[in-house]
XYZ file of N, CA, C and O in Angstrom:
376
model
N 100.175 140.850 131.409
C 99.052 140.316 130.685
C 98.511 139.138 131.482
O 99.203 138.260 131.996
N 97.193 139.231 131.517
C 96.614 137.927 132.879
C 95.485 137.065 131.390
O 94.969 137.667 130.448
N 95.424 135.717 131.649
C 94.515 135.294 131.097
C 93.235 135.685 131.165
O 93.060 136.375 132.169
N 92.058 135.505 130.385
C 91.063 135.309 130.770
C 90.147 133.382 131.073
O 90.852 132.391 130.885
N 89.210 133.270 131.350
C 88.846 132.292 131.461
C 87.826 132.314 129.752
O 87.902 131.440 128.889
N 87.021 133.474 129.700
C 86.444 133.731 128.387
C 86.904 133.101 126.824
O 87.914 133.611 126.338
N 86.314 132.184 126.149
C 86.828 131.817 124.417
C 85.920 132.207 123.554
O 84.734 131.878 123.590
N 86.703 133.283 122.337
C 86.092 133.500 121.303
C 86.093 132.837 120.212
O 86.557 131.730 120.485
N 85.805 132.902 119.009
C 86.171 132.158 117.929
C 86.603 130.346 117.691
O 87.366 129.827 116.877
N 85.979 129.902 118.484
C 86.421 128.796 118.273
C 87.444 128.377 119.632
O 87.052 128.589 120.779
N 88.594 127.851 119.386
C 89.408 127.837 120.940
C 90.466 129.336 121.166
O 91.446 129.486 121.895
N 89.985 130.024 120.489
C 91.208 131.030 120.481
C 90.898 132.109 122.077
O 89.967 132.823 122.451
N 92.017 131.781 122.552
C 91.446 132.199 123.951
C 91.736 134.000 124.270
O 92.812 134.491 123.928
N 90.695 134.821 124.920
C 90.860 135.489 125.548
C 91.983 136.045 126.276
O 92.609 135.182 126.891
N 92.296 136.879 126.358
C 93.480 137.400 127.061
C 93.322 138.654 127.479
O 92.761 139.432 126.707
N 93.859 139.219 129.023
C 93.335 140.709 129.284
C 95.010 141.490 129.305
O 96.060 141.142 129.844
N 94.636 142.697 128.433
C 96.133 143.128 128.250
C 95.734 144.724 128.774
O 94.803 145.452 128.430
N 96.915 144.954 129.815
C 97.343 146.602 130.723
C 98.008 147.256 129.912
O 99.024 146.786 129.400
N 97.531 148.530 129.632
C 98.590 149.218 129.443
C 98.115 150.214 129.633
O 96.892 150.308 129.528
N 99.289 151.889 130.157
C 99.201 152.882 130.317
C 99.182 154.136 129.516
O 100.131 154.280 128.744
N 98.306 155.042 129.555
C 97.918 156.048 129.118
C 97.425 157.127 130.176
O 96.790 156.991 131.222
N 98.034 158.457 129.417
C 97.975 159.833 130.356
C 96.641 160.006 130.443
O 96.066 159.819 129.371
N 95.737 160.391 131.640
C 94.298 161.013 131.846
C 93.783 161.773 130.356
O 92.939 161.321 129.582
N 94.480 162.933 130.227
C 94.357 163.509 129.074
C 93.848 162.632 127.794
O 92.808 162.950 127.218
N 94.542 161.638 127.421
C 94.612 160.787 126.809
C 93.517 159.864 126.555
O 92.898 159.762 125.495
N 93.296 159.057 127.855
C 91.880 158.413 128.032
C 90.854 159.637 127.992
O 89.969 159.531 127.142
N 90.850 160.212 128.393
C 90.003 161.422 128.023
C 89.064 161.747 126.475
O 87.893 161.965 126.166
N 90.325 161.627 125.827
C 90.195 161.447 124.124
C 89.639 160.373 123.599
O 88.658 160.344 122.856
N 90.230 159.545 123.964
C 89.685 158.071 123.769
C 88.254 157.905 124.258
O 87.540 157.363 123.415
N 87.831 158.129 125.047
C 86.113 157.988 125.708
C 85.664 158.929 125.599
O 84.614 159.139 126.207
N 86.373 160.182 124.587
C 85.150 161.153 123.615
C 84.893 161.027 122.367
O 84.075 161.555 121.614
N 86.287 159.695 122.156
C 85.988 159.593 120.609
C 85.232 157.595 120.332
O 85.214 156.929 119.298
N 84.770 157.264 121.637
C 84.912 155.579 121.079
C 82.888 156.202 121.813
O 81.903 155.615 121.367
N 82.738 157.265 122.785
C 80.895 157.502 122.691
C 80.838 158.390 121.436
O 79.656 158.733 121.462
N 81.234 158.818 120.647
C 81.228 160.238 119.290
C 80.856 159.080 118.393
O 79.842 159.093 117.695
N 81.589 158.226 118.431
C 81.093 157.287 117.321
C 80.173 156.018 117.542
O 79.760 155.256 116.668
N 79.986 155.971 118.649
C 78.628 154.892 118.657
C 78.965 153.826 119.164
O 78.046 153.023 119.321
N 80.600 153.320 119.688
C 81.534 152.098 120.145
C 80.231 151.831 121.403
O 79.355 152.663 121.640
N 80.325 150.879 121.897
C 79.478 150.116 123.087
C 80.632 150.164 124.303
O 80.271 150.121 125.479
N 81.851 150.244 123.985
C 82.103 150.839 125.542
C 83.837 150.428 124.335
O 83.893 150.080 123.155
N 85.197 150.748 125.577
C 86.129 151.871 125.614
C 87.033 150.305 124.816
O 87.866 150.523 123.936
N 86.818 149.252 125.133
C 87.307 147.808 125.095
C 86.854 147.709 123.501
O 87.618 147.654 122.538
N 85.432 147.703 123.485
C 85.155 147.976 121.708
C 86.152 148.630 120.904
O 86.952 148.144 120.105
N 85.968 149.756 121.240
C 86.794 150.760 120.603
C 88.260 150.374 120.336
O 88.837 150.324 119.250
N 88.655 150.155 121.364
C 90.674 150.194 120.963
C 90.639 147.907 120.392
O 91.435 147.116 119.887
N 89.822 147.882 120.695
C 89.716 146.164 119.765
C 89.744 146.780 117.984
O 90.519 146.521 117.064
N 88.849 147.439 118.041
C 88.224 147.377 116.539
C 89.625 148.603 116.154
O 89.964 148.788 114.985
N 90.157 149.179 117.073
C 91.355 150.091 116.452
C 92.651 149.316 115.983
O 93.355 149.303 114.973
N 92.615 148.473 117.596
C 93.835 147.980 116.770
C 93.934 146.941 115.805
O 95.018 146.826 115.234
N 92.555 145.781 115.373
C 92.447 145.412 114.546
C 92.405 146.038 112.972
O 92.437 145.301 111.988
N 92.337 147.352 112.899
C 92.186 148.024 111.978
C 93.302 148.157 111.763
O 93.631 147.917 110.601
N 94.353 148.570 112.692
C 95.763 148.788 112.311
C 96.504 147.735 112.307
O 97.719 147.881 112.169
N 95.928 146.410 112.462
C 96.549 145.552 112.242
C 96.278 144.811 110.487
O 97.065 144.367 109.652
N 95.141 144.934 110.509
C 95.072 144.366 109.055
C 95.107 145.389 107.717
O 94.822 144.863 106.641
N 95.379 146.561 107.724
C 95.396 147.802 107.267
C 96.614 148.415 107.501
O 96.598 149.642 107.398
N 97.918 147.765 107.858
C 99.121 148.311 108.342
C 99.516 149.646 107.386
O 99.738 150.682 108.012
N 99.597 149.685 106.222
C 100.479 150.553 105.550
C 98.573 152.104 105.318
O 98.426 152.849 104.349
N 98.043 152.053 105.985
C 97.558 152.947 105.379
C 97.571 154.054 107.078
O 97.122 153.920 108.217
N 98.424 155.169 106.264
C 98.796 156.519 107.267
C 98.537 157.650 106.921
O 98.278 158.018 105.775
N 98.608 158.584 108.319
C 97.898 159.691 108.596
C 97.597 160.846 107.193
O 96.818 161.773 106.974
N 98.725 160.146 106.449
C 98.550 161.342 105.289
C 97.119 160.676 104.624
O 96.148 161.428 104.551
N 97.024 159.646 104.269
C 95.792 159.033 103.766
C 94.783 159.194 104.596
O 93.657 159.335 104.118
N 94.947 159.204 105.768
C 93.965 159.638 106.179
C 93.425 161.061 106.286
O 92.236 161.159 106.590
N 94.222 162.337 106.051
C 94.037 163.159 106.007
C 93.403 163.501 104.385
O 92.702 164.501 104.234
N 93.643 162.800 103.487
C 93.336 162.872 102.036
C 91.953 162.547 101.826
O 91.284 162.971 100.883
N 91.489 161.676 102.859
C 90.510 161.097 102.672
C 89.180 162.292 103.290
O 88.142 162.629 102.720
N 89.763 162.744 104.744
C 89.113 163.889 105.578
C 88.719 165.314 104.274
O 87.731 166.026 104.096
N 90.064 165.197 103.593
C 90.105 166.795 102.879
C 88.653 166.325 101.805
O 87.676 167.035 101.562
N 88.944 164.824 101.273
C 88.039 164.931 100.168
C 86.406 164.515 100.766
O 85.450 164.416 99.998
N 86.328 164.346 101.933
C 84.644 164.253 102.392
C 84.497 165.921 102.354
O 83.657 166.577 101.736
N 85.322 166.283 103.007
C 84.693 168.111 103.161
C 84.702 168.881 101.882
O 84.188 169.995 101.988
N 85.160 168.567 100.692
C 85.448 168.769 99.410
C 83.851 168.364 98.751
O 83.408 169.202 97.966
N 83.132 167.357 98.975
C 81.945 166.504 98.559
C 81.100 167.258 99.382
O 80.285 167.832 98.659
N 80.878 167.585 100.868
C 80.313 168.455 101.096
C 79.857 169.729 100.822
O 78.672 170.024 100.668
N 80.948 170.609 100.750
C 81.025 171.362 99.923
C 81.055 171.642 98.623
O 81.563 172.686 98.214
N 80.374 170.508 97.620
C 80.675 170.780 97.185
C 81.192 171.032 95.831
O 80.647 171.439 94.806
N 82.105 170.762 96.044
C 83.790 170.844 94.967
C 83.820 169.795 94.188
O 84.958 169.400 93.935
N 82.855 169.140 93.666
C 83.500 168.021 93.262
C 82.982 168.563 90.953
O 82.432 169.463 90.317
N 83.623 167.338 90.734
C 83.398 167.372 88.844
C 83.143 166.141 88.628
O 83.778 165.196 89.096
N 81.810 166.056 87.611
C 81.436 165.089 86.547
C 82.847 164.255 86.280
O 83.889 164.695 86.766
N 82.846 162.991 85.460
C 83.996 162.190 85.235
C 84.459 162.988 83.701
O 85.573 162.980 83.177
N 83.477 163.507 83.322
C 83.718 163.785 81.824
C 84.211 165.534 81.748
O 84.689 166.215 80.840
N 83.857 165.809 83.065
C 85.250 167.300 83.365
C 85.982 166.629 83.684
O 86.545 166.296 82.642
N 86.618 165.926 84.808
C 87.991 165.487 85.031
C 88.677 165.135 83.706
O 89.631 165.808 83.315
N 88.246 164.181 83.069
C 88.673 163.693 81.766
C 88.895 165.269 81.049
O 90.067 165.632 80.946
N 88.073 165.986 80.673
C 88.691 167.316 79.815
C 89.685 168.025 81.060
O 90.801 168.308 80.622
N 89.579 168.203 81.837
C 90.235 169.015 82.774
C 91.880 168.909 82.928
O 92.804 169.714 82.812
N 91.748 167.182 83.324
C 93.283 166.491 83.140
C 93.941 166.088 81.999
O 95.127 165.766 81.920
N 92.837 166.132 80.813
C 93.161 165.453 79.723
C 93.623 164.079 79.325
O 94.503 163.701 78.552
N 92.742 163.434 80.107
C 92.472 161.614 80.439
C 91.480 161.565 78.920
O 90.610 162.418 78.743
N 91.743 160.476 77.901
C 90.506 160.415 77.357
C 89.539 159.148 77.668
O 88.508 158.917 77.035
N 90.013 158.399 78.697
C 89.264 157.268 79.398
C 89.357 155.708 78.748
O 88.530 154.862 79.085
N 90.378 155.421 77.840
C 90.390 154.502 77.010
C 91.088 153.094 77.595
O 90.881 151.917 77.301
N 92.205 153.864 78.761
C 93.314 153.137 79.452
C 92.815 152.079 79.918
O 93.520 151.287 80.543
């Protein structure tokens, strides 16, 4: 890890951090940080790992729950609050 000379936030200083990843890999990464609109590859894994840093406990299964129910809304699939309520037999009072 090498310093930078660069300060963000006040005095909180900059820092440039190496690390390795397979071609394949970066590959993925710089189809998925231009797919979404990131300003370059440094954006991207900042705003990732800040995400996984302040968001620690939320995993792949949630994230997959979340994927199933956009394509569910697309398609779709979805019910009024007042079917769920007859459906599950919630009467909404709780």
């Amino acid at each position: 890890m090498s310093e930078a000379t660069t300060r963000a936030n006040g005095d909180d200083e900059i820092v440039t951090v190496n690390f390795k990843v397979t071609q394949s890999f970066l590959d993925e990464i710089d189809g998925t940080w231009q797919g979404r609109g990131f300003n370059s590859r440094s954006e991207f894994i900042r705003y990732t790992l800040r995400d996984a840093t302040e968001f620690p406990t939320f995993d792949r299964d949630e994230l997959v729950a979340l994927l199933e129910a956009g394509e569910d809304i697309r398609e779709g699939r979805t019910m009024s609050a007042d079917e769920a309520r007859e459906r599950f037999g919630a009467d909404g009072d709780e």
